[in-house]
Amino acid sequence: MNTQAALPNWAYAYGGPQSEGIIRKAPDDFIVNEIQSFELSGVGEHAFLLIEKCGENTEFVARALARFAGVRQRDVSYAGLKDRHARTTQWFSVWLPGKPDPDWAELNSDSIKILQAKRHSRKLKRGSLAGNQFILCIQEWQGDKAVLEQQLQAIKEQGVPNYFGEQRFGRSGNNIARALALFAGEKISRNQRGMYLSAARSYLFNHIVSARVADKSWNHAMAGDALMFDDSHSFFQAEVLDESIVQRVAQLELHPTAVLWGKGESQVSGEIALLEQKTIQQFDDLAQGLIAFGLEQDRRALRSHVKELQWNFIDDNCLELSFSLNAGCYATAVLREIVRV
């Protein structure tokens, strides 16, 4: 495998970006608000904190909480990682059995602000969020507004290909090269190993998504597809497509899926199984490496439902976008369809 071409230009659903601009010119140009998936009870051993951060990553805040509360770092939990170069709000939990809350307000600084504090009976687990809300400003935007609005309207109605974002693969796709080194026997620390395995699996997934975008089957079901519900990770195989399934896919209630590669039997059949097999075979070193490390097959939606999408020009060259995505979906998958950055 040629790691020099580790990040190809995966297929676009709407003709590719016809405009350009700058994202993250300032942290307030990229705002992310976590959407919680459950209600807090108000009682229990776990202190839940809603924190706004700017210029710091999630792990930095977790370490700061552990030091401040006098607990082990593993006693601090969060649902997902949020970018450093953005203004983000997310929940953390701190295990404080038999202890009162410290004065959390003492943690407030230029980069960290405590917005809420409430108790709950269980810790916050990874992935325990409904999704994320994004408010993005694209500065120095240039392009054809009519074309942009056509693309945005199509995205609102049909969603976008659910690519993993480039940040998953490291600078210049280096995480793929590191995964290959891992599979070749190089010793790599345990905490980095998981990152490289995830990158390798995401890379294969993106290639399958790209193949289905290219053959225009990414946003509708085909016989043999495994279809995932929009509001969960549950899926089922559709050997026969009835009108109800076709309609629910069109309404973004169900999504076709692609394999997250690993050991195990395929969950699709027919032409879809052949397409996935053909794509995986192009990257046999990655595929066999993932199996050797014991990863099991799973499925991920091919399509990301871009909810509550709105757009507005603050002035002639500043485009503001707001939308929500399900957990695990990337805002960059939306941006790549409309703007070169």
PDB file of C-alpha atoms in Angstrom, residues 41-211:
ATOM      1  CA  SER A  41     -31.162  12.590  38.716  1.00  0.00           C
ATOM      2  CA  GLY A  42     -29.638  15.199  41.037  1.00  0.00           C
ATOM      3  CA  VAL A  43     -28.391  12.574  43.517  1.00  0.00           C
ATOM      4  CA  GLY A  44     -25.529  10.073  43.515  1.00  0.00           C
ATOM      5  CA  GLU A  45     -21.764   9.668  43.829  1.00  0.00           C
ATOM      6  CA  HIS A  46     -20.910  11.280  40.502  1.00  0.00           C
ATOM      7  CA  ALA A  47     -20.661  15.049  40.059  1.00  0.00           C
ATOM      8  CA  PHE A  48     -21.623  16.033  36.507  1.00  0.00           C
ATOM      9  CA  LEU A  49     -20.198  19.298  35.203  1.00  0.00           C
ATOM     10  CA  LEU A  50     -21.154  21.119  32.027  1.00  0.00           C
ATOM     11  CA  ILE A  51     -18.002  22.959  30.994  1.00  0.00           C
ATOM     12  CA  GLU A  52     -17.328  25.498  28.279  1.00  0.00           C
ATOM     13  CA  LYS A  53     -13.737  25.399  27.098  1.00  0.00           C
ATOM     14  CA  CYS A  54     -11.745  27.350  24.553  1.00  0.00           C
ATOM     15  CA  GLY A  55      -8.168  26.688  23.467  1.00  0.00           C
ATOM     16  CA  GLU A  56      -7.910  23.472  25.511  1.00  0.00           C
ATOM     17  CA  ASN A  57      -8.598  19.871  24.577  1.00  0.00           C
ATOM     18  CA  THR A  58     -10.866  17.496  26.490  1.00  0.00           C
ATOM     19  CA  GLU A  59      -8.039  15.552  28.142  1.00  0.00           C
ATOM     20  CA  PHE A  60      -6.486  18.769  29.489  1.00  0.00           C
ATOM     21  CA  VAL A  61      -9.772  19.644  31.199  1.00  0.00           C
ATOM     22  CA  ALA A  62     -10.125  16.097  32.578  1.00  0.00           C
ATOM     23  CA  ARG A  63      -6.655  16.315  34.134  1.00  0.00           C
ATOM     24  CA  ALA A  64      -7.468  19.731  35.608  1.00  0.00           C
ATOM     25  CA  LEU A  65     -10.669  18.349  37.161  1.00  0.00           C
ATOM     26  CA  ALA A  66      -8.818  15.383  38.675  1.00  0.00           C
ATOM     27  CA  ARG A  67      -6.180  17.629  40.245  1.00  0.00           C
ATOM     28  CA  PHE A  68      -8.750  20.088  41.575  1.00  0.00           C
ATOM     29  CA  ALA A  69     -11.009  17.395  43.068  1.00  0.00           C
ATOM     30  CA  GLY A  70      -8.083  15.348  44.416  1.00  0.00           C
ATOM     31  CA  VAL A  71      -9.098  12.181  42.568  1.00  0.00           C
ATOM     32  CA  ARG A  72      -7.441   9.794  40.139  1.00  0.00           C
ATOM     33  CA  GLN A  73      -7.637  10.748  36.493  1.00  0.00           C
ATOM     34  CA  ARG A  74      -9.575   7.563  35.766  1.00  0.00           C
ATOM     35  CA  ASP A  75     -12.307   8.865  38.108  1.00  0.00           C
ATOM     36  CA  VAL A  76     -13.033  11.650  35.610  1.00  0.00           C
ATOM     37  CA  SER A  77     -15.133  10.657  32.594  1.00  0.00           C
ATOM     38  CA  TYR A  78     -16.481  12.273  29.433  1.00  0.00           C
ATOM     39  CA  ALA A  79     -18.607  11.142  26.502  1.00  0.00           C
ATOM     40  CA  GLY A  80     -16.296  12.200  23.689  1.00  0.00           C
ATOM     41  CA  LEU A  81     -13.318  14.282  22.644  1.00  0.00           C
ATOM     42  CA  LYS A  82     -13.812  17.896  21.618  1.00  0.00           C
ATOM     43  CA  ASP A  83     -11.443  19.988  19.529  1.00  0.00           C
ATOM     44  CA  ARG A  84      -8.961  22.369  21.098  1.00  0.00           C
ATOM     45  CA  HIS A  85      -9.289  24.961  18.335  1.00  0.00           C
ATOM     46  CA  ALA A  86     -12.943  25.740  19.015  1.00  0.00           C
ATOM     47  CA  ARG A  87     -15.340  26.965  21.679  1.00  0.00           C
ATOM     48  CA  THR A  88     -17.055  23.852  22.989  1.00  0.00           C
ATOM     49  CA  THR A  89     -19.394  22.801  25.777  1.00  0.00           C
ATOM     50  CA  GLN A  90     -19.415  19.250  27.072  1.00  0.00           C
ATOM     51  CA  TRP A  91     -20.242  17.216  30.161  1.00  0.00           C
ATOM     52  CA  PHE A  92     -17.709  15.616  32.492  1.00  0.00           C
ATOM     53  CA  SER A  93     -18.351  13.384  35.497  1.00  0.00           C
ATOM     54  CA  VAL A  94     -16.162  13.150  38.612  1.00  0.00           C
ATOM     55  CA  TRP A  95     -16.542  10.222  41.018  1.00  0.00           C
ATOM     56  CA  LEU A  96     -16.807  11.612  44.546  1.00  0.00           C
ATOM     57  CA  PRO A  97     -18.104   8.771  46.772  1.00  0.00           C
ATOM     58  CA  GLY A  98     -19.008  10.111  50.199  1.00  0.00           C
ATOM     59  CA  LYS A  99     -17.517  13.515  49.412  1.00  0.00           C
ATOM     60  CA  PRO A 100     -19.163  16.922  48.985  1.00  0.00           C
ATOM     61  CA  ASP A 101     -18.666  18.962  45.848  1.00  0.00           C
ATOM     62  CA  PRO A 102     -15.738  21.359  45.985  1.00  0.00           C
ATOM     63  CA  ASP A 103     -16.356  24.935  44.902  1.00  0.00           C
ATOM     64  CA  TRP A 104     -16.208  24.224  41.186  1.00  0.00           C
ATOM     65  CA  ALA A 105     -16.322  27.948  40.376  1.00  0.00           C
ATOM     66  CA  GLU A 106     -12.705  28.166  41.532  1.00  0.00           C
ATOM     67  CA  LEU A 107     -11.788  26.324  38.325  1.00  0.00           C
ATOM     68  CA  ASN A 108     -13.065  29.148  36.124  1.00  0.00           C
ATOM     69  CA  SER A 109     -10.383  30.752  33.975  1.00  0.00           C
ATOM     70  CA  ASP A 110      -9.960  32.402  30.593  1.00  0.00           C
ATOM     71  CA  SER A 111     -10.157  28.969  28.934  1.00  0.00           C
ATOM     72  CA  ILE A 112     -12.505  26.996  31.231  1.00  0.00           C
ATOM     73  CA  LYS A 113     -15.940  27.972  32.541  1.00  0.00           C
ATOM     74  CA  ILE A 114     -18.231  25.840  34.718  1.00  0.00           C
ATOM     75  CA  LEU A 115     -21.807  26.266  33.432  1.00  0.00           C
ATOM     76  CA  GLN A 116     -23.696  23.660  35.482  1.00  0.00           C
ATOM     77  CA  ALA A 117     -23.039  21.157  38.268  1.00  0.00           C
ATOM     78  CA  LYS A 118     -25.408  18.333  39.202  1.00  0.00           C
ATOM     79  CA  ARG A 119     -25.177  14.885  40.781  1.00  0.00           C
ATOM     80  CA  HIS A 120     -26.037  11.540  39.199  1.00  0.00           C
ATOM     81  CA  SER A 121     -25.929   7.877  40.212  1.00  0.00           C
ATOM     82  CA  ARG A 122     -23.713   6.644  37.354  1.00  0.00           C
ATOM     83  CA  LYS A 123     -20.598   7.924  35.659  1.00  0.00           C
ATOM     84  CA  LEU A 124     -20.599   9.377  32.164  1.00  0.00           C
ATOM     85  CA  LYS A 125     -19.617   6.680  29.663  1.00  0.00           C
ATOM     86  CA  ARG A 126     -17.845   7.134  26.353  1.00  0.00           C
ATOM     87  CA  GLY A 127     -20.341   7.618  23.568  1.00  0.00           C
ATOM     88  CA  SER A 128     -23.177   8.541  25.954  1.00  0.00           C
ATOM     89  CA  LEU A 129     -24.352  11.571  24.032  1.00  0.00           C
ATOM     90  CA  ALA A 130     -27.165  12.098  21.565  1.00  0.00           C
ATOM     91  CA  GLY A 131     -25.061  14.253  19.271  1.00  0.00           C
ATOM     92  CA  ASN A 132     -23.536  17.677  18.846  1.00  0.00           C
ATOM     93  CA  GLN A 133     -24.826  21.064  17.760  1.00  0.00           C
ATOM     94  CA  PHE A 134     -22.512  23.146  15.568  1.00  0.00           C
ATOM     95  CA  ILE A 135     -22.439  26.870  14.836  1.00  0.00           C
ATOM     96  CA  LEU A 136     -19.753  27.584  12.243  1.00  0.00           C
ATOM     97  CA  CYS A 137     -18.583  30.799  10.622  1.00  0.00           C
ATOM     98  CA  ILE A 138     -16.679  30.499   7.354  1.00  0.00           C
ATOM     99  CA  GLN A 139     -14.657  33.666   6.959  1.00  0.00           C
ATOM    100  CA  GLU A 140     -13.485  35.184   3.666  1.00  0.00           C
ATOM    101  CA  TRP A 141     -16.058  33.098   1.789  1.00  0.00           C
ATOM    102  CA  GLN A 142     -15.947  33.348  -2.009  1.00  0.00           C
ATOM    103  CA  GLY A 143     -18.178  31.596  -4.489  1.00  0.00           C
ATOM    104  CA  ASP A 144     -21.543  31.437  -6.215  1.00  0.00           C
ATOM    105  CA  LYS A 145     -24.324  31.857  -3.639  1.00  0.00           C
ATOM    106  CA  ALA A 146     -26.914  30.214  -5.877  1.00  0.00           C
ATOM    107  CA  VAL A 147     -24.800  27.051  -6.257  1.00  0.00           C
ATOM    108  CA  LEU A 148     -24.054  27.011  -2.531  1.00  0.00           C
ATOM    109  CA  GLU A 149     -27.728  27.242  -1.619  1.00  0.00           C
ATOM    110  CA  GLN A 150     -28.588  24.404  -4.018  1.00  0.00           C
ATOM    111  CA  GLN A 151     -25.975  22.212  -2.332  1.00  0.00           C
ATOM    112  CA  LEU A 152     -27.138  23.154   1.164  1.00  0.00           C
ATOM    113  CA  GLN A 153     -30.765  22.441   0.297  1.00  0.00           C
ATOM    114  CA  ALA A 154     -29.759  19.013  -1.038  1.00  0.00           C
ATOM    115  CA  ILE A 155     -27.790  18.336   2.160  1.00  0.00           C
ATOM    116  CA  LYS A 156     -30.792  19.359   4.258  1.00  0.00           C
ATOM    117  CA  GLU A 157     -32.990  16.890   2.371  1.00  0.00           C
ATOM    118  CA  GLN A 158     -30.555  13.995   1.843  1.00  0.00           C
ATOM    119  CA  GLY A 159     -27.709  14.317   4.368  1.00  0.00           C
ATOM    120  CA  VAL A 160     -24.022  13.819   3.549  1.00  0.00           C
ATOM    121  CA  PRO A 161     -21.712  10.810   3.192  1.00  0.00           C
ATOM    122  CA  ASN A 162     -20.689   9.842   6.718  1.00  0.00           C
ATOM    123  CA  TYR A 163     -16.930  10.020   6.202  1.00  0.00           C
ATOM    124  CA  PHE A 164     -14.584   9.976   9.160  1.00  0.00           C
ATOM    125  CA  GLY A 165     -12.871  13.364   9.303  1.00  0.00           C
ATOM    126  CA  GLU A 166      -9.264  13.827   8.236  1.00  0.00           C
ATOM    127  CA  GLN A 167      -8.277  14.509  11.851  1.00  0.00           C
ATOM    128  CA  ARG A 168      -8.865  10.786  12.457  1.00  0.00           C
ATOM    129  CA  PHE A 169      -5.846   9.971  10.308  1.00  0.00           C
ATOM    130  CA  GLY A 170      -3.263  12.373  11.720  1.00  0.00           C
ATOM    131  CA  ARG A 171      -1.109  14.851   9.869  1.00  0.00           C
ATOM    132  CA  SER A 172      -0.705  13.807   6.199  1.00  0.00           C
ATOM    133  CA  GLY A 173      -2.358  10.488   7.031  1.00  0.00           C
ATOM    134  CA  ASN A 174       0.512   9.487   9.304  1.00  0.00           C
ATOM    135  CA  ASN A 175      -1.728   7.327  11.508  1.00  0.00           C
ATOM    136  CA  ILE A 176      -2.181   4.944   8.577  1.00  0.00           C
ATOM    137  CA  ALA A 177       1.578   4.585   8.178  1.00  0.00           C
ATOM    138  CA  ARG A 178       1.843   3.963  11.926  1.00  0.00           C
ATOM    139  CA  ALA A 179      -0.888   1.312  11.731  1.00  0.00           C
ATOM    140  CA  LEU A 180       1.075  -0.472   9.004  1.00  0.00           C
ATOM    141  CA  ALA A 181       4.185  -0.334  11.183  1.00  0.00           C
ATOM    142  CA  LEU A 182       2.175  -1.804  14.065  1.00  0.00           C
ATOM    143  CA  PHE A 183       0.922  -4.633  11.852  1.00  0.00           C
ATOM    144  CA  ALA A 184       4.511  -5.281  10.685  1.00  0.00           C
ATOM    145  CA  GLY A 185       5.570  -5.914  14.286  1.00  0.00           C
ATOM    146  CA  GLU A 186       6.844  -2.549  15.496  1.00  0.00           C
ATOM    147  CA  LYS A 187       6.343  -2.057  19.226  1.00  0.00           C
ATOM    148  CA  ILE A 188       3.905   0.777  19.905  1.00  0.00           C
ATOM    149  CA  SER A 189       2.543   1.912  23.263  1.00  0.00           C
ATOM    150  CA  ARG A 190      -0.911   0.682  24.223  1.00  0.00           C
ATOM    151  CA  ASN A 191      -2.513   4.146  24.329  1.00  0.00           C
ATOM    152  CA  GLN A 192      -1.315   4.921  20.781  1.00  0.00           C
ATOM    153  CA  ARG A 193      -2.195   1.470  19.497  1.00  0.00           C
ATOM    154  CA  GLY A 194      -5.936   2.088  19.800  1.00  0.00           C
ATOM    155  CA  MET A 195      -5.635   5.344  17.862  1.00  0.00           C
ATOM    156  CA  TYR A 196      -3.833   3.634  14.972  1.00  0.00           C
ATOM    157  CA  LEU A 197      -6.264   0.703  14.879  1.00  0.00           C
ATOM    158  CA  SER A 198      -9.195   3.132  14.738  1.00  0.00           C
ATOM    159  CA  ALA A 199      -7.497   5.074  11.945  1.00  0.00           C
ATOM    160  CA  ALA A 200      -6.947   1.921   9.879  1.00  0.00           C
ATOM    161  CA  ARG A 201     -10.560   0.819  10.258  1.00  0.00           C
ATOM    162  CA  SER A 202     -11.856   4.311   9.492  1.00  0.00           C
ATOM    163  CA  TYR A 203      -9.680   4.438   6.366  1.00  0.00           C
ATOM    164  CA  LEU A 204     -11.235   1.243   5.004  1.00  0.00           C
ATOM    165  CA  PHE A 205     -14.714   2.498   5.894  1.00  0.00           C
ATOM    166  CA  ASN A 206     -14.167   5.770   4.033  1.00  0.00           C
ATOM    167  CA  HIS A 207     -13.094   3.890   0.908  1.00  0.00           C
ATOM    168  CA  ILE A 208     -16.326   1.873   0.967  1.00  0.00           C
ATOM    169  CA  VAL A 209     -18.376   5.033   1.465  1.00  0.00           C
ATOM    170  CA  SER A 210     -16.544   6.644  -1.452  1.00  0.00           C
ATOM    171  CA  ALA A 211     -17.296   3.649  -3.678  1.00  0.00           C
TER     172      ALA A 211
END
